[in-house]
Coordinates of C-alpha atoms in Angstrom, one line a residue:
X25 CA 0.0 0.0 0.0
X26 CA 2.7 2.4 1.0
X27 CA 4.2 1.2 -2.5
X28 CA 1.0 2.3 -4.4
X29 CA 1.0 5.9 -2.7
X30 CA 4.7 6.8 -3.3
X31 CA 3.7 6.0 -7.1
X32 CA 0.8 7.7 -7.1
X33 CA 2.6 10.8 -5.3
X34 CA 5.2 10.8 -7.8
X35 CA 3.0 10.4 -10.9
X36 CA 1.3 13.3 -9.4
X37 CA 4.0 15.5 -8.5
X38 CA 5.3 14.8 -12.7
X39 CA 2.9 15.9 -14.2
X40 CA 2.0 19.0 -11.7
X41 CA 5.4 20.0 -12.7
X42 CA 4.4 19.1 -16.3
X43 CA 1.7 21.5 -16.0
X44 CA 3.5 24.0 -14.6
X45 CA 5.9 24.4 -17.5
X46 CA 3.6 24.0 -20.3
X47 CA 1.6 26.5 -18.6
X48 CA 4.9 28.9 -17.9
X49 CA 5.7 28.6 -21.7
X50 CA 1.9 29.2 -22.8
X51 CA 2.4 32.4 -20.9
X52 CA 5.8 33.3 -22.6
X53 CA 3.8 32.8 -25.5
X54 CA 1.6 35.3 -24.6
X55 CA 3.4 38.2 -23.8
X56 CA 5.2 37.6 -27.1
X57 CA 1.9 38.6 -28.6
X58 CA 1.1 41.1 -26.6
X59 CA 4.1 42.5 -27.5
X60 CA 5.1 42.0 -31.6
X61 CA 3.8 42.6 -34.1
X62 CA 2.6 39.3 -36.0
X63 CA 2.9 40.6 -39.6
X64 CA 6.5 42.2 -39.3
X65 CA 7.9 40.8 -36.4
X66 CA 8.7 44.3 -34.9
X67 CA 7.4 45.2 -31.3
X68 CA 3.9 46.8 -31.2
X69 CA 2.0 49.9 -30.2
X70 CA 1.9 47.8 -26.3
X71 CA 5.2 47.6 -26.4
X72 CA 6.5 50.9 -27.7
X73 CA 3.8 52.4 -25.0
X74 CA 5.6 49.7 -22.3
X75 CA 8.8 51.5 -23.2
X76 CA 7.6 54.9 -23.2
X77 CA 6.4 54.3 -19.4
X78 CA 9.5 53.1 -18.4
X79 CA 11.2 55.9 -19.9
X80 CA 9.3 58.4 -18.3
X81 CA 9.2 56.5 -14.8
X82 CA 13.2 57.3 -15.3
X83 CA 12.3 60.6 -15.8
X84 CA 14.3 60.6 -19.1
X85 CA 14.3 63.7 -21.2
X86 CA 17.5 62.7 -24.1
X87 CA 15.7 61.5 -26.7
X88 CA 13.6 61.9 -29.8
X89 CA 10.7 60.6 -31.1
X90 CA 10.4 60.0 -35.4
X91 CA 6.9 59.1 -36.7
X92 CA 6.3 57.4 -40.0
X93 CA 3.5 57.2 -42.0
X94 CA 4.0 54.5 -45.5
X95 CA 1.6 56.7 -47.9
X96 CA -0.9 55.0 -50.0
X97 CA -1.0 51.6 -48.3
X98 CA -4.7 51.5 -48.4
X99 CA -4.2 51.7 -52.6
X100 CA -1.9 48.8 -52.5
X101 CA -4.5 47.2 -50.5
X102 CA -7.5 48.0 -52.6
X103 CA -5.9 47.7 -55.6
X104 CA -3.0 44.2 -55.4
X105 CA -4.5 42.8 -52.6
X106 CA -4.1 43.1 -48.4
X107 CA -1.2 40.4 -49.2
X108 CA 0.8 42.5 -51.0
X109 CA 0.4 45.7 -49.0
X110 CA 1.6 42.8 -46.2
X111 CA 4.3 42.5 -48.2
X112 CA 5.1 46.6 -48.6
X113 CA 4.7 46.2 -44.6
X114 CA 7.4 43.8 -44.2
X115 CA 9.7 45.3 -46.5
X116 CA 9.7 48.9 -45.1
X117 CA 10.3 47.0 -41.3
X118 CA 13.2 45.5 -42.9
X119 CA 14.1 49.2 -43.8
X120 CA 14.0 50.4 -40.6
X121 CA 15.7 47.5 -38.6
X122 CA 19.0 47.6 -41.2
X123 CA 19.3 51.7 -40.5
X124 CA 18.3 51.8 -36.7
X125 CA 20.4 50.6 -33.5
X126 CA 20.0 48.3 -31.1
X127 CA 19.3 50.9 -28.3
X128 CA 16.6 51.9 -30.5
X129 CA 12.8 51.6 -29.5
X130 CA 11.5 51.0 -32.8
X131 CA 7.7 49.5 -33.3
X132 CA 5.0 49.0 -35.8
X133 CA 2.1 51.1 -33.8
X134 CA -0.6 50.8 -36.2
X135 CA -1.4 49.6 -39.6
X136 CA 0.6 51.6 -41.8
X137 CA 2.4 53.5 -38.7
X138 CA 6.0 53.0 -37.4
X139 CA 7.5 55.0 -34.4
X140 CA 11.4 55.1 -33.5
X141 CA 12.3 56.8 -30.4
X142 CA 15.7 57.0 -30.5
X143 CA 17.6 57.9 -27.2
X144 CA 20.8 60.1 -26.8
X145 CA 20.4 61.5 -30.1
X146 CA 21.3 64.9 -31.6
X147 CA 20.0 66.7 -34.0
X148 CA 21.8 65.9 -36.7
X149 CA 22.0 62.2 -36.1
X150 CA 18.0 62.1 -36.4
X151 CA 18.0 64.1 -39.0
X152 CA 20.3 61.6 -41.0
X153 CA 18.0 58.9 -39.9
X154 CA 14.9 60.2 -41.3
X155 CA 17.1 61.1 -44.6
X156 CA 18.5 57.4 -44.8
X157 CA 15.0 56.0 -44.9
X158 CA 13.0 58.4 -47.2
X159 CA 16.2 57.9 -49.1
X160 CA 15.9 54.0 -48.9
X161 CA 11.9 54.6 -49.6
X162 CA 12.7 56.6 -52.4
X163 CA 14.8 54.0 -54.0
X164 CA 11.6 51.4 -54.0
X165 CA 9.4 54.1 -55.2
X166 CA 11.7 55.2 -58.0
X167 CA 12.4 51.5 -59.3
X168 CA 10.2 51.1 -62.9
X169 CA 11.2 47.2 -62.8
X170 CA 9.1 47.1 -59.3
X171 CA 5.7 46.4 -59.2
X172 CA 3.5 49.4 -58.0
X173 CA 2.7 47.9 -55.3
X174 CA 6.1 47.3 -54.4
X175 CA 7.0 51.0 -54.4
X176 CA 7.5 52.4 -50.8
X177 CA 6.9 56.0 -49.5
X178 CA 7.1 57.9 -46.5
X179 CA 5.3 60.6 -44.5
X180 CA 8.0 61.4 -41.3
X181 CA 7.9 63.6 -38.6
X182 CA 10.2 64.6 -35.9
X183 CA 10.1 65.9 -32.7
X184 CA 12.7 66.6 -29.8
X185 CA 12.4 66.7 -26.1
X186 CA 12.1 70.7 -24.9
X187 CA 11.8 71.3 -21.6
X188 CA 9.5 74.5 -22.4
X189 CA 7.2 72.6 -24.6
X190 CA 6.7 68.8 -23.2
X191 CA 5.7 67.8 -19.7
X192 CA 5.3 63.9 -21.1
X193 CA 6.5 61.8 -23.6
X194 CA 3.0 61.7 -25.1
X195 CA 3.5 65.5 -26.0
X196 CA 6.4 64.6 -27.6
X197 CA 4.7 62.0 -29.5
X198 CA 1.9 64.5 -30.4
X199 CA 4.3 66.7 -31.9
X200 CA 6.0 64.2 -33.9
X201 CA 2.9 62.9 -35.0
X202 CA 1.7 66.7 -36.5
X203 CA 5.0 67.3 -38.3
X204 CA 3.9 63.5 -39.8
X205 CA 0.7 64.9 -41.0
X206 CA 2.5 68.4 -42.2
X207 CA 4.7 66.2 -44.2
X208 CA 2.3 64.0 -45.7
X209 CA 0.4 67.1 -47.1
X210 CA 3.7 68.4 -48.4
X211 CA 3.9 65.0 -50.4
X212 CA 0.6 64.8 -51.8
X213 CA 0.8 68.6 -53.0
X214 CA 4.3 67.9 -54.9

């Protein structure tokens, strides 16, 4: 008898343990989507926001915040297909990664959105940054042996932490986000 329950303690005490892992991975799994972004395999718009928080719980203030808009998705869309827009989307993350760093909070926060908040920056170092990709964009939407959905442009804006402007991050990001917009309407008047 004493036999049987030693068994039955250890067969129980397996596959509690068994249960406990798989459920300790299951929750990995979640927070991994929670956190990327499925299509491009960039973080996401919980992330970036996870990463803004802990920024400002640092009370950090060097950094910069670059907004980016892909123009005419919704055409690709509408007019190849939502898997090749997809496939605009994966190619312009691909961008970004190859001409950001690792320190870099970079995230796809929306559906045709991308947000880098790049810390210790200067000036002119952003500013190269948001050359290099409209440059890299450019090159894509310039290419006659692409396909039009293939062709990549950008709306970007910028916008640096100023002590007499922004009490938060998310003014910051506000900013960026209407210097976005003000570039985008530059682009579809040219």
């Amino acid at each position: 008898a004493i036999l049987v329950i030693a068994l039955s303690l250890v067969i129980y005490l397996i596959s509690f343990s068994t249960e406990e892992y798989t459920s300790k991975i299951e929750k990995e799994q979640l927070l991994l989507l929670a956190y990327k972004d499925t299509l491009t395999g960039m973080p996401n718009r919980a992330s970036c926001y996870r990463n803004i928080e802990k920024m400002e719980a640092e009370n950090r203030k060097d950094y910069s915040i670059v907004f980016i808009d892909l123009n005419n998705l919704k055409k690709a869309n509408d007019g190849f297909g939502h898997d090749m827009g997809d496939k605009v989307l994966m190619a312009f993350a691909d961008i970004v990664r190859a001409n950001t760093r690792s320190e870099d909070v970079v995230a796809r926060i929306g559906g045709d959105e991308f947000l880098v908040i790049t810390e210790n920056e200067d000036l002119t170092n952003c500013k190269t940054l948001v050359e290099t990709l409209k440059k890299e964009a450019s090159i894509t939407y310039n290419d006659n042996a692409l396909q039009p959905w293939e062709k990549i442009s950008l709306a970007i804006g910028v916008a640096y932490y100023n002590e007499s402007l922004d009490s938060s991050i998310d003014d910051i990001f506000k900013r960026a986000h209407k210097e976005m917009i003000k570039d985008k309407a530059l682009s579809k008047s040219l």
